[in-house]
mmCIF file of C-alpha atoms and ligand atoms in Angstrom:
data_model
loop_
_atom_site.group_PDB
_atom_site.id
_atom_site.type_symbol
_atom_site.label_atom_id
_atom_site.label_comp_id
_atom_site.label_asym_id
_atom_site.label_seq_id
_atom_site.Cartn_x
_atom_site.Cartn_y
_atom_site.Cartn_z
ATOM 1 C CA UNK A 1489 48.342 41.679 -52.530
ATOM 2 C CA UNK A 1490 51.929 43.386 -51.805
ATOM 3 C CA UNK A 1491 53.339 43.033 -48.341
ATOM 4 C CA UNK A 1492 52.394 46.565 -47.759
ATOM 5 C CA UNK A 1493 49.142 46.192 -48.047
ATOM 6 C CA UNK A 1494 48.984 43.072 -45.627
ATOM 7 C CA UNK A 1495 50.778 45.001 -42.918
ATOM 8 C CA UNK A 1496 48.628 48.230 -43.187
ATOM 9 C CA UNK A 1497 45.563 46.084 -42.375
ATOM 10 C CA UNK A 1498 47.147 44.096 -39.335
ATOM 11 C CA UNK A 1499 48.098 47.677 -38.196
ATOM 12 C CA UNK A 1500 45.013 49.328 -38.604
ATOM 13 C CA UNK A 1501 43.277 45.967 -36.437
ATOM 14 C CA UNK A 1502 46.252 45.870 -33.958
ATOM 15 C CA UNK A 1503 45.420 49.819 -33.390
ATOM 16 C CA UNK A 1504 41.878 49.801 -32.949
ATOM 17 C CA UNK A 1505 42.716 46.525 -30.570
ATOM 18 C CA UNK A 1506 44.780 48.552 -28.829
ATOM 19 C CA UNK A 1507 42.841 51.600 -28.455
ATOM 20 C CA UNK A 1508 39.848 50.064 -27.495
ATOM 21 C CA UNK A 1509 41.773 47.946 -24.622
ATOM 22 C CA UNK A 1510 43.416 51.087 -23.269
ATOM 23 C CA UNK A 1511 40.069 52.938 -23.706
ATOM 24 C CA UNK A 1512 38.741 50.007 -21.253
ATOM 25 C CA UNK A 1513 41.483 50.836 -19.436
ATOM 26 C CA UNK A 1514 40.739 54.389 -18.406
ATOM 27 C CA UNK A 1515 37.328 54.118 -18.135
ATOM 28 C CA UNK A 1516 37.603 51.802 -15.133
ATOM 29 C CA UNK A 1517 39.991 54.387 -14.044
ATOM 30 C CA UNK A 1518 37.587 56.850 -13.782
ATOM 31 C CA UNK A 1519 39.168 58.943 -16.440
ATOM 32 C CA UNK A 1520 36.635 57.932 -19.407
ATOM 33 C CA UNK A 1521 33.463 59.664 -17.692
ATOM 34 C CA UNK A 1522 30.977 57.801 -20.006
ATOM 35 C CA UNK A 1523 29.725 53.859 -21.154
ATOM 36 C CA UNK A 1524 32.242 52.290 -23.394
ATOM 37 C CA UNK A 1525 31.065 49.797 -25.974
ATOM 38 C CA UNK A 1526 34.366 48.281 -27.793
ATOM 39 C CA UNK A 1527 34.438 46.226 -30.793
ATOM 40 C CA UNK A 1528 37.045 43.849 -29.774
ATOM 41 C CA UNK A 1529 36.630 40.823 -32.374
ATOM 42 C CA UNK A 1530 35.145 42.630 -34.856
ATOM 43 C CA UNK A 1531 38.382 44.395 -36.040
ATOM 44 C CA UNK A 1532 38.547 42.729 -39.641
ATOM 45 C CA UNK A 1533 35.840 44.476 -40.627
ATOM 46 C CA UNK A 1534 35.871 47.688 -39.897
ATOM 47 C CA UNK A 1535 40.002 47.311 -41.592
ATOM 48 C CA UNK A 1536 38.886 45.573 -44.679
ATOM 49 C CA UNK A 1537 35.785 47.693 -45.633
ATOM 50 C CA UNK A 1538 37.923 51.164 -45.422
ATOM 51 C CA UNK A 1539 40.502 49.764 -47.494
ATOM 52 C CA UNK A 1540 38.696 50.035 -50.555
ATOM 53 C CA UNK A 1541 37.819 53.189 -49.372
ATOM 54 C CA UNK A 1542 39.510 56.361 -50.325
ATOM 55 C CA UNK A 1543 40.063 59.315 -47.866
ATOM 56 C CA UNK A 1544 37.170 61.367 -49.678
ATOM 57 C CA UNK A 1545 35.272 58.359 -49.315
ATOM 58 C CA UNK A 1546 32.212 58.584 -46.650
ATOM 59 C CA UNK A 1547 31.548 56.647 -43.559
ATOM 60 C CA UNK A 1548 28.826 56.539 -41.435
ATOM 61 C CA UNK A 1549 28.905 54.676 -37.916
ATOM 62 C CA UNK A 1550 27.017 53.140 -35.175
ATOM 63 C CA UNK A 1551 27.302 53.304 -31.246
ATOM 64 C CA UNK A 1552 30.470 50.926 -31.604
ATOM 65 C CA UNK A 1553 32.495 52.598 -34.098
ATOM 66 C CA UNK A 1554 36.078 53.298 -32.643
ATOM 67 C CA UNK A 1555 37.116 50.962 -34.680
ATOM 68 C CA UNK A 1556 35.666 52.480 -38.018
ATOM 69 C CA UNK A 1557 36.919 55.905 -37.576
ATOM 70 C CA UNK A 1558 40.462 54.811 -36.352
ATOM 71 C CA UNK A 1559 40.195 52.450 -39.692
ATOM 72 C CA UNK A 1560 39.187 55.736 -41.638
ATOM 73 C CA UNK A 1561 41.910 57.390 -40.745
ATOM 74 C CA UNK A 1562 40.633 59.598 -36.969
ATOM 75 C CA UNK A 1563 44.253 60.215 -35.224
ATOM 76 C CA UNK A 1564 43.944 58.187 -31.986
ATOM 77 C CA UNK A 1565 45.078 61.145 -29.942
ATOM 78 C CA UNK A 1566 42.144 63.355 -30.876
ATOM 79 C CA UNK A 1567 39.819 60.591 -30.484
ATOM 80 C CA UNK A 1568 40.900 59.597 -27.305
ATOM 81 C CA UNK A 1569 40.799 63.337 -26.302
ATOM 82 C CA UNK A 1570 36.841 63.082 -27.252
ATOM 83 C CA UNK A 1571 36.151 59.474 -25.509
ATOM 84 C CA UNK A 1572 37.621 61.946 -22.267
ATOM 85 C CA UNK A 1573 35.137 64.468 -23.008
ATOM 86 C CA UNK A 1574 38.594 67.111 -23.672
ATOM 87 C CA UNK A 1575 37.988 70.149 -25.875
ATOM 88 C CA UNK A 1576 40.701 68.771 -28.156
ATOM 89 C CA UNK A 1577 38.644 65.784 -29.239
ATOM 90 C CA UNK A 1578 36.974 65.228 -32.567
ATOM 91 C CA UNK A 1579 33.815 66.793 -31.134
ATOM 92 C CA UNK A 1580 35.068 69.368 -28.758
ATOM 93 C CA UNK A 1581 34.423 66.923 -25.915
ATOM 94 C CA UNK A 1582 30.530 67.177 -26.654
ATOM 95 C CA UNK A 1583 30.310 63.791 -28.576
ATOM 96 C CA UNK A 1584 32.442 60.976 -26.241
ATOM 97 C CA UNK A 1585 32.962 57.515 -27.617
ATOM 98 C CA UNK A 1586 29.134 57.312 -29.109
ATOM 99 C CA UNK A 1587 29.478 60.371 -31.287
ATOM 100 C CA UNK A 1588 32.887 60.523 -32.773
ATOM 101 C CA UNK A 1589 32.661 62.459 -35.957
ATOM 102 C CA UNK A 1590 35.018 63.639 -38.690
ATOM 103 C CA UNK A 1591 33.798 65.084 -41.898
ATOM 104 C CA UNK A 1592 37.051 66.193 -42.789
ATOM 105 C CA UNK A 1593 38.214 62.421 -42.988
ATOM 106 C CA UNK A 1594 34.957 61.515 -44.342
ATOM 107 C CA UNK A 1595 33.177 60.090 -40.932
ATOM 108 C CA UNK A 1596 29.624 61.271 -40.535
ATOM 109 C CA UNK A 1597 29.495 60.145 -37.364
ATOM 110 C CA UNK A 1598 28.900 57.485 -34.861
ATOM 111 C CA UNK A 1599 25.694 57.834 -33.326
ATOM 112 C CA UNK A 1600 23.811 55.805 -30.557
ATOM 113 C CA UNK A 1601 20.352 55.556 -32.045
ATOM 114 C CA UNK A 1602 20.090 51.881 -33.266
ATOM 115 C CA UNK A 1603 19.733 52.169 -37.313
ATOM 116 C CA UNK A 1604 20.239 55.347 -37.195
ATOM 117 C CA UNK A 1605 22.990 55.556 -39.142
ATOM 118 C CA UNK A 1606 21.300 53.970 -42.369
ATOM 119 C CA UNK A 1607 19.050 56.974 -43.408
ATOM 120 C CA UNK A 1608 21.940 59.088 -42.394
ATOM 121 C CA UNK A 1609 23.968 57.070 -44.977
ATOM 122 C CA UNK A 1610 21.759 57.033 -47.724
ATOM 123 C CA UNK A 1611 21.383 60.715 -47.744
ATOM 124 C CA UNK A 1612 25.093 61.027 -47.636
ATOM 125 C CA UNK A 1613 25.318 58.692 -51.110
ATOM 126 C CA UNK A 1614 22.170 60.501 -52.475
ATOM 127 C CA UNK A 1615 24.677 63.930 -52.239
ATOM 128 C CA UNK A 1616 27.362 62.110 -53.471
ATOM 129 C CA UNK A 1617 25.283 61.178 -56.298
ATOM 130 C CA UNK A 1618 23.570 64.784 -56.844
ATOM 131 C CA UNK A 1619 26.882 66.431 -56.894
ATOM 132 C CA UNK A 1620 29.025 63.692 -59.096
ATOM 133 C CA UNK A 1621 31.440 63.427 -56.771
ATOM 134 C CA UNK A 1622 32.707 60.200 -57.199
ATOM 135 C CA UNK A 1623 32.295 59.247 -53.346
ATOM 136 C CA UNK A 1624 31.113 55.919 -51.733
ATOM 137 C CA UNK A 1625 29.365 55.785 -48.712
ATOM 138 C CA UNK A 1626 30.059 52.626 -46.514
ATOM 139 C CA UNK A 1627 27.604 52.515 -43.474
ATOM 140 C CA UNK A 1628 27.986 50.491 -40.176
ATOM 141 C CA UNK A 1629 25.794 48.782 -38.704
ATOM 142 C CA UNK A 1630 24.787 46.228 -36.078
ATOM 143 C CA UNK A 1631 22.142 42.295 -36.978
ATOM 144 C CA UNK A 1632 20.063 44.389 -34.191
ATOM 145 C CA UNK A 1633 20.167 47.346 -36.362
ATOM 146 C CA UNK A 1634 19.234 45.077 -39.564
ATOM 147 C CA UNK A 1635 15.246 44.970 -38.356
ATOM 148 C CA UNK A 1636 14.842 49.217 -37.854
ATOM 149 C CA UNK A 1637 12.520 49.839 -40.409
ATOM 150 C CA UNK A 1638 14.966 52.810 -41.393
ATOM 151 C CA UNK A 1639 16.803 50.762 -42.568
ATOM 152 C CA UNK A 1640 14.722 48.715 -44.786
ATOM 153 C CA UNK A 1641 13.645 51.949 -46.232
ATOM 154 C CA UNK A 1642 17.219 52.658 -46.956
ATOM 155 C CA UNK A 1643 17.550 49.583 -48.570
ATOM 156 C CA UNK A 1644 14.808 50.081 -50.631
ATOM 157 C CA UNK A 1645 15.722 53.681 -51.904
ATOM 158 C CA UNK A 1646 19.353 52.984 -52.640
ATOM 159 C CA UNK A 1647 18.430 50.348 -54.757
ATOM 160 C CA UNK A 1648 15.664 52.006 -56.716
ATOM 161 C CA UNK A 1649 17.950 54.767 -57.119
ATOM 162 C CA UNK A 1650 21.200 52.868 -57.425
ATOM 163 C CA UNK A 1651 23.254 54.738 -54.670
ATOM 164 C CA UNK A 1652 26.795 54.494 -53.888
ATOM 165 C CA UNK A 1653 26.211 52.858 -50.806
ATOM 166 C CA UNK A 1654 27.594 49.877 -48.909
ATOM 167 C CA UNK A 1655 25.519 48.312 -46.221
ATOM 168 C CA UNK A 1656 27.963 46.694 -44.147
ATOM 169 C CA UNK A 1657 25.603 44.646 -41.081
ATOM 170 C CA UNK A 1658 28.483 43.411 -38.243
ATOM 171 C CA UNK A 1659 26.539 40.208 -37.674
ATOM 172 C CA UNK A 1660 28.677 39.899 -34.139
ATOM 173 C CA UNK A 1661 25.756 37.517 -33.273
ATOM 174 C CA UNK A 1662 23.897 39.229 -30.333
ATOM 175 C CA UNK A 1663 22.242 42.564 -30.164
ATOM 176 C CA UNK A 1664 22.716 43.791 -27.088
ATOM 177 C CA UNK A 1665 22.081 40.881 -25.088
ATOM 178 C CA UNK A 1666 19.379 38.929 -27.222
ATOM 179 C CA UNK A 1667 20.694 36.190 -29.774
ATOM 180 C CA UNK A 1668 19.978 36.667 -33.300
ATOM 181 C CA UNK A 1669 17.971 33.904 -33.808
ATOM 182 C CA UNK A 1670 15.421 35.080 -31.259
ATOM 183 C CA UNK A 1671 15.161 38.193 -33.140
ATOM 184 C CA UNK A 1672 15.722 37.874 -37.049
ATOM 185 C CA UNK A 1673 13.617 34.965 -39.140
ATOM 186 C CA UNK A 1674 16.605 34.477 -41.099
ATOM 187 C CA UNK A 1675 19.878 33.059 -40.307
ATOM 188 C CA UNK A 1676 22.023 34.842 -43.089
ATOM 189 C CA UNK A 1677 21.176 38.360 -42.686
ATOM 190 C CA UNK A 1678 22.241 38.435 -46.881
ATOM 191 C CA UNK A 1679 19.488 37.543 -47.622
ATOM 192 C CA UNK A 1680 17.356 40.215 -47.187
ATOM 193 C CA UNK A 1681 19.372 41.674 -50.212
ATOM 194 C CA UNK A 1682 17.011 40.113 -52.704
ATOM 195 C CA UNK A 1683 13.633 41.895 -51.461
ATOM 196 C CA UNK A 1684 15.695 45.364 -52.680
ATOM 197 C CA UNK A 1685 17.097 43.773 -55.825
ATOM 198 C CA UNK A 1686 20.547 44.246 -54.948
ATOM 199 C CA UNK A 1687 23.138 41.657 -54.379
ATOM 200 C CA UNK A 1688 24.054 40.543 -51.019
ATOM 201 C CA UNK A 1689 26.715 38.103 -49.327
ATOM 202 C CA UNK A 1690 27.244 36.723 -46.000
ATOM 203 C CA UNK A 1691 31.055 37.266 -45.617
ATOM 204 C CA UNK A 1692 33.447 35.918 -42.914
ATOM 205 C CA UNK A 1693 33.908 38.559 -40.738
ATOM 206 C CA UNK A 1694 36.657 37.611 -38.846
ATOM 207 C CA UNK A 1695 38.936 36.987 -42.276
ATOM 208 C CA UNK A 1696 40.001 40.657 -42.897
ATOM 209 C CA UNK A 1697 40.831 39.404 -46.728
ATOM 210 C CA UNK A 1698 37.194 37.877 -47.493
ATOM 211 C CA UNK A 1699 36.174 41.299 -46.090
ATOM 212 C CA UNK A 1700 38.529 43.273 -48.202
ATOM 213 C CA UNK A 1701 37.755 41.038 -51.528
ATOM 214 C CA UNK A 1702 33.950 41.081 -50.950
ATOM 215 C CA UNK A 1703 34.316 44.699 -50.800
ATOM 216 C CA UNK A 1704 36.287 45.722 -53.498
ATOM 217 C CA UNK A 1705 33.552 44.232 -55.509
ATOM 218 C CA UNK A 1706 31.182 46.083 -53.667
ATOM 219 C CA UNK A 1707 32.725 49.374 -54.055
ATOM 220 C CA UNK A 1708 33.229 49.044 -57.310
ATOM 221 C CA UNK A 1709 29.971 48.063 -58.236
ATOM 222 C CA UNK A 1710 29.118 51.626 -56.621
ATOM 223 C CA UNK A 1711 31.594 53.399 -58.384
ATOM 224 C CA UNK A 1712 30.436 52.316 -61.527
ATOM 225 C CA UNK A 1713 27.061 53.545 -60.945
ATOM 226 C CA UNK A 1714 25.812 49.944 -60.459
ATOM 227 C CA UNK A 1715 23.749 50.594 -57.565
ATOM 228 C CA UNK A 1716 24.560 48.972 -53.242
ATOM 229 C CA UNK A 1717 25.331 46.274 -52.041
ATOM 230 C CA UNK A 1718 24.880 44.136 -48.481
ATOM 231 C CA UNK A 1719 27.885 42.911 -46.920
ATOM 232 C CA UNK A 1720 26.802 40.655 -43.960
ATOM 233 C CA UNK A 1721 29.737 40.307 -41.922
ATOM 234 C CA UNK A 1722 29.822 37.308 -39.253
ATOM 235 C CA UNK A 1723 31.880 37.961 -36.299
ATOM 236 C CA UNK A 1724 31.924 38.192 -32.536
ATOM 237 C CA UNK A 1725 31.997 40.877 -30.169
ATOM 238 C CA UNK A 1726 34.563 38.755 -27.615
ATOM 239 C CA UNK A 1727 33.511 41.792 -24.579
ATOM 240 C CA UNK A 1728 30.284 43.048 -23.294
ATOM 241 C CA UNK A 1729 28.297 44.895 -24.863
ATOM 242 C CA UNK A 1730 29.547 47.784 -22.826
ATOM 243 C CA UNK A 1731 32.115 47.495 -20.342
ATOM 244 C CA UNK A 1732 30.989 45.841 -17.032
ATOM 245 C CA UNK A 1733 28.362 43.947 -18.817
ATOM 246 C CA UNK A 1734 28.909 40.160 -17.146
ATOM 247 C CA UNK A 1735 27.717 38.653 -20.595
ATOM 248 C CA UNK A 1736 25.616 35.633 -18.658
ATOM 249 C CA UNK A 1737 23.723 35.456 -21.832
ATOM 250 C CA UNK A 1738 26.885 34.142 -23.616
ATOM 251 C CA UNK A 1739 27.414 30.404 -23.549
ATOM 252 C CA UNK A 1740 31.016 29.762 -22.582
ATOM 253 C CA UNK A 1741 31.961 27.652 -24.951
ATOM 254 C CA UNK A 1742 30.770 29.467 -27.567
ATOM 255 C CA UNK A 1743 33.084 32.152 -25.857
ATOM 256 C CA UNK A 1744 36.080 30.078 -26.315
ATOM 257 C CA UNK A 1745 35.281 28.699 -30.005
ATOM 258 C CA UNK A 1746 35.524 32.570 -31.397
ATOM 259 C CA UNK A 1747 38.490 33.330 -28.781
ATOM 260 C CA UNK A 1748 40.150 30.420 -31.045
ATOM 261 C CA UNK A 1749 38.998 32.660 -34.149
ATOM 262 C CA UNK A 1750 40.386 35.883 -32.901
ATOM 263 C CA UNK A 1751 40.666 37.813 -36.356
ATOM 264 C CA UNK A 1752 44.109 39.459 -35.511
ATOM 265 C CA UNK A 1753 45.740 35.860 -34.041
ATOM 266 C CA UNK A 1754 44.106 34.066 -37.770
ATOM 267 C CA UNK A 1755 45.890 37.184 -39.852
ATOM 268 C CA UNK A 1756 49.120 36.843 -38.204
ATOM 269 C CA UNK A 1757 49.506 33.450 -38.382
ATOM 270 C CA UNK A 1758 48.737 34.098 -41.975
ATOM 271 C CA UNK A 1759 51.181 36.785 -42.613
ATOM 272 C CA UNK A 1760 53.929 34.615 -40.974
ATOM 273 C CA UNK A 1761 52.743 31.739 -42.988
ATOM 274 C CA UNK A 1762 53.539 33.964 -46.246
ATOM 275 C CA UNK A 1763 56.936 34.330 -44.729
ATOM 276 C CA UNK A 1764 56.475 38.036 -43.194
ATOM 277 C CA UNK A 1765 58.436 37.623 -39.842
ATOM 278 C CA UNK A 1766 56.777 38.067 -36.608
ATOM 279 C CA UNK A 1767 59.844 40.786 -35.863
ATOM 280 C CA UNK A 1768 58.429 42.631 -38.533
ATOM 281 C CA UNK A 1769 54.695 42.429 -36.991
ATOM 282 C CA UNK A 1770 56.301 42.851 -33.128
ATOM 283 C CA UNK A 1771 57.925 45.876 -34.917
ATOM 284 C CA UNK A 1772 54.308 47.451 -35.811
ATOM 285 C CA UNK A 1773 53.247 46.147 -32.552
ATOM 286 C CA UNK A 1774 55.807 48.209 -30.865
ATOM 287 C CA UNK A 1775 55.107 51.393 -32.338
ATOM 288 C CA UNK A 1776 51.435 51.004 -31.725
ATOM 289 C CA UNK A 1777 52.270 51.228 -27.717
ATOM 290 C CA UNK A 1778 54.289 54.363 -28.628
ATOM 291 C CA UNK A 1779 51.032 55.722 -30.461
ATOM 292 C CA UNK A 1780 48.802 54.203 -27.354
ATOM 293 C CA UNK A 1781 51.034 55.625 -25.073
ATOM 294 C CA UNK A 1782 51.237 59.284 -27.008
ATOM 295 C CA UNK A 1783 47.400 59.088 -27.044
ATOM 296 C CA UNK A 1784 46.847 58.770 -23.596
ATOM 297 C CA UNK A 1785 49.360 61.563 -22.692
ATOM 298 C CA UNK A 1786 47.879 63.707 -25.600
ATOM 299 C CA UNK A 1787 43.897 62.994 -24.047
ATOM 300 C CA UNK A 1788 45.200 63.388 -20.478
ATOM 301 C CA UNK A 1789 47.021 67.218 -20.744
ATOM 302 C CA UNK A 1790 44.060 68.402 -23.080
ATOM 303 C CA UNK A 1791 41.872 70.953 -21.058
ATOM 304 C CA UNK A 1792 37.766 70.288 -20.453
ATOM 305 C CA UNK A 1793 35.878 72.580 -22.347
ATOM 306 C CA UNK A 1794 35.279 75.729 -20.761
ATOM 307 C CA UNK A 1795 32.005 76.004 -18.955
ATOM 308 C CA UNK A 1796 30.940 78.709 -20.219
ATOM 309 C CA UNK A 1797 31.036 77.647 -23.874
ATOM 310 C CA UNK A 1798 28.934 74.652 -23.228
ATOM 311 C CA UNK A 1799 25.935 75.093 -25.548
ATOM 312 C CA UNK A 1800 28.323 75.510 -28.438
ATOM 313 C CA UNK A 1801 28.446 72.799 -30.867
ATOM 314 C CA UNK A 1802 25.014 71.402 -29.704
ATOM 315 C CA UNK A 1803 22.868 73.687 -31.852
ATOM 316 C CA UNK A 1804 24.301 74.412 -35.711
ATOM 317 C CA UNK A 1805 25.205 77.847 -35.916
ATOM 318 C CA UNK A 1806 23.586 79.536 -38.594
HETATM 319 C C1 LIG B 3318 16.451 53.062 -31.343
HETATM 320 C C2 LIG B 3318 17.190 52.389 -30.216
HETATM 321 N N1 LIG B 3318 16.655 51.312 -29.640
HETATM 322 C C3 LIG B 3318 17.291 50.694 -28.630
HETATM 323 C C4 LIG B 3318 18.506 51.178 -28.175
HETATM 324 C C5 LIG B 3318 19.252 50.453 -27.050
HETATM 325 N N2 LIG B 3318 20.350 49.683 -27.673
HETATM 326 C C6 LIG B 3318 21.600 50.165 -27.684
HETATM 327 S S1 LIG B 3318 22.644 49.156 -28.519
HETATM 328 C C7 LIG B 3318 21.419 48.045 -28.812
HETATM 329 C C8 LIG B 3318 21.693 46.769 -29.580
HETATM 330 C C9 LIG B 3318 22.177 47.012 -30.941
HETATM 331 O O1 LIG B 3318 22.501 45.791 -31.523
HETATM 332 P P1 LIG B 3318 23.253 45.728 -32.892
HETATM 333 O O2 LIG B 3318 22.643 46.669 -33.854
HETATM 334 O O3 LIG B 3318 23.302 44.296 -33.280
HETATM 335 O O4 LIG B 3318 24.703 46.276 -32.585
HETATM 336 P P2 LIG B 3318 25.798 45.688 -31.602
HETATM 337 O O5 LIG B 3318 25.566 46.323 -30.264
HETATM 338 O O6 LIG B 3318 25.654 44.198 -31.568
HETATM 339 O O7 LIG B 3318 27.095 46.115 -32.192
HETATM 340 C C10 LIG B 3318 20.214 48.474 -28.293
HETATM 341 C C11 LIG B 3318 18.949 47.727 -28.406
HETATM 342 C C12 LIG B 3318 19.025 52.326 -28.793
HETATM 343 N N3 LIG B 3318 20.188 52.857 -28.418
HETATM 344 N N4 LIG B 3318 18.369 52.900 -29.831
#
């Protein structure tokens, strides 16, 4: 893979890193008036799924998505303007960090419903088919999410049909606070893959170049017509599930085995292994503050949204 290429995805982790630990930031500031669930951790694989993607390409999310939408492209002013509830957000301010949508970049939407999203998805790549667009559909979701029976009905559909969808399950080990093996028979959530005839693979999630490999395959199996596919991604969600959760239920060392695989510290120690120089990464790292620091200032001066407006954009307007 060119250099380029590398650097794009340690920017697009080191942003939504960033974001997310400002966004922590300001909420215990007071200036985030809403629950904050980040995805610290899990950057690689919200990065190397949307880099197969195109920007027509579809994405659906889940109740921790900053990091998808920032990966498909949402400017982090505008989304930080929404996560503050400001009329200049994604959503008008209606949506907050939960609900960050974009169609115009291809994001259908975060949404806090558990498994949710999967229907949601599946009609998206059931247009996408109808139409002959060309798009994909790549659709979030969390191991807790993997047992909604929406899901499995998803599953099932796309695969009779042979949809151009990507399941992507963030196996970040815990949903909310119960393990998965107190709530999944299997281990490898992959598995699952075989009841629906489709192929499935339990990826690394914390390597954002398995992720990107194991989807390029997948999307292209999609874009031929071929039918989806099941990413499981393994990872770890190294912060609460929201912010202020104490995380008792999380053994320490555990904790400290997946601080040690921090997906951002493994890629740059790869990069600078393949002879990039860290001033070239402090570099990105630098102008990432700048956009940080833009975004904050940009979410800050943007005005609430007037009162009197306030059932707009909660009922479609026919
Ligand atoms: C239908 C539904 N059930 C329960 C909840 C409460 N809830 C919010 S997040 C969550 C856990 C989701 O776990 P997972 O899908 O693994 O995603 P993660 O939080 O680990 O990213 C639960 C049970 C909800 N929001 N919606």
């Amino acid at each position: 893979m060119k250099n380029a290429h590398l650097l794009d995805l340690y920017r697009v982790m080191k942003t939504i890193r960033r974001f997310e630990e400002v966004g922590c930031q300001l909420l215990i500031e007071g200036k985030i008036p809403a629950s904050l669930h980040t995805s610290i951790g899990q950057e690689a694989v919200a990065a190397g799924i949307c880099a197969s993607l195109s920007a027509a390409d579809l994405i659906v999310s889940n109740h921790r998505g900053h990091g998808h939408c920032i990966a498909k492209g949402v400017d982090a002013r505008v989304m930080m303007a929404e996560l503050m509830g400001k009329a200049a957000g994604t959503n008008a301010g209606r949506g907050g960090s939960m609900h960050v949508a974009d169609p115009e970049l291809g994001v259908l939407g975060a949404n806090g419903i558990v498994g949710a999203g999967v229907p949601i998805a599946l009609g998206a790549a059931y247009a996408c088919r109808v139409r002959n667009s060309g798009q994909i559909v790549a659709c979030f979701y969390g191991d807790g999410a993997a047992n909604e029976g929406g899901c499995h009905e998803a599953m099932n559909i796309a695969a009779l049909w042979k949809l151009p969808l990507i399941f992507v399950c963030e196996h970040n080990g815990y949903a909310e606070m119960t393990p998965q093996a107190v709530h999944a028979s299997v281990r490898d959530l992959a598995v699952r893959a075989a009841a629906y005839d489709m192929p499935g693979e339990t990826v690394d999630g914390n390597d954002v170049l398995a992720v990107r490999a194991a989807m390029e395959t997948a999307a292209g199996r999609a874009r031929r017509g071929e039918g989806p596919t099941l990413l499981e991604c393994k990872t770890y969600r190294m912060r609460g599930h929201f912010e202020g959760d104490p995380q008792r239920y999380k053994p320490a060392e555990e904790q400290a085995q997946w601080k040690e695989r921090d997906p951002i510290g493994l890629f740059r120690a790869k990069l600078v292994g393949q002879d990039v120089s860290p001033a070239t990464l402090d570099e990105i790292d630098r102008e990432i503050e700048e956009i940080m620091r833009d975004a904050i200032a940009f979410g800050e001066s943007a005005e609430l949204p007037d009162a009197a407006e306030v059932a707009r954009h909660v009922y479609a307007e026919v």
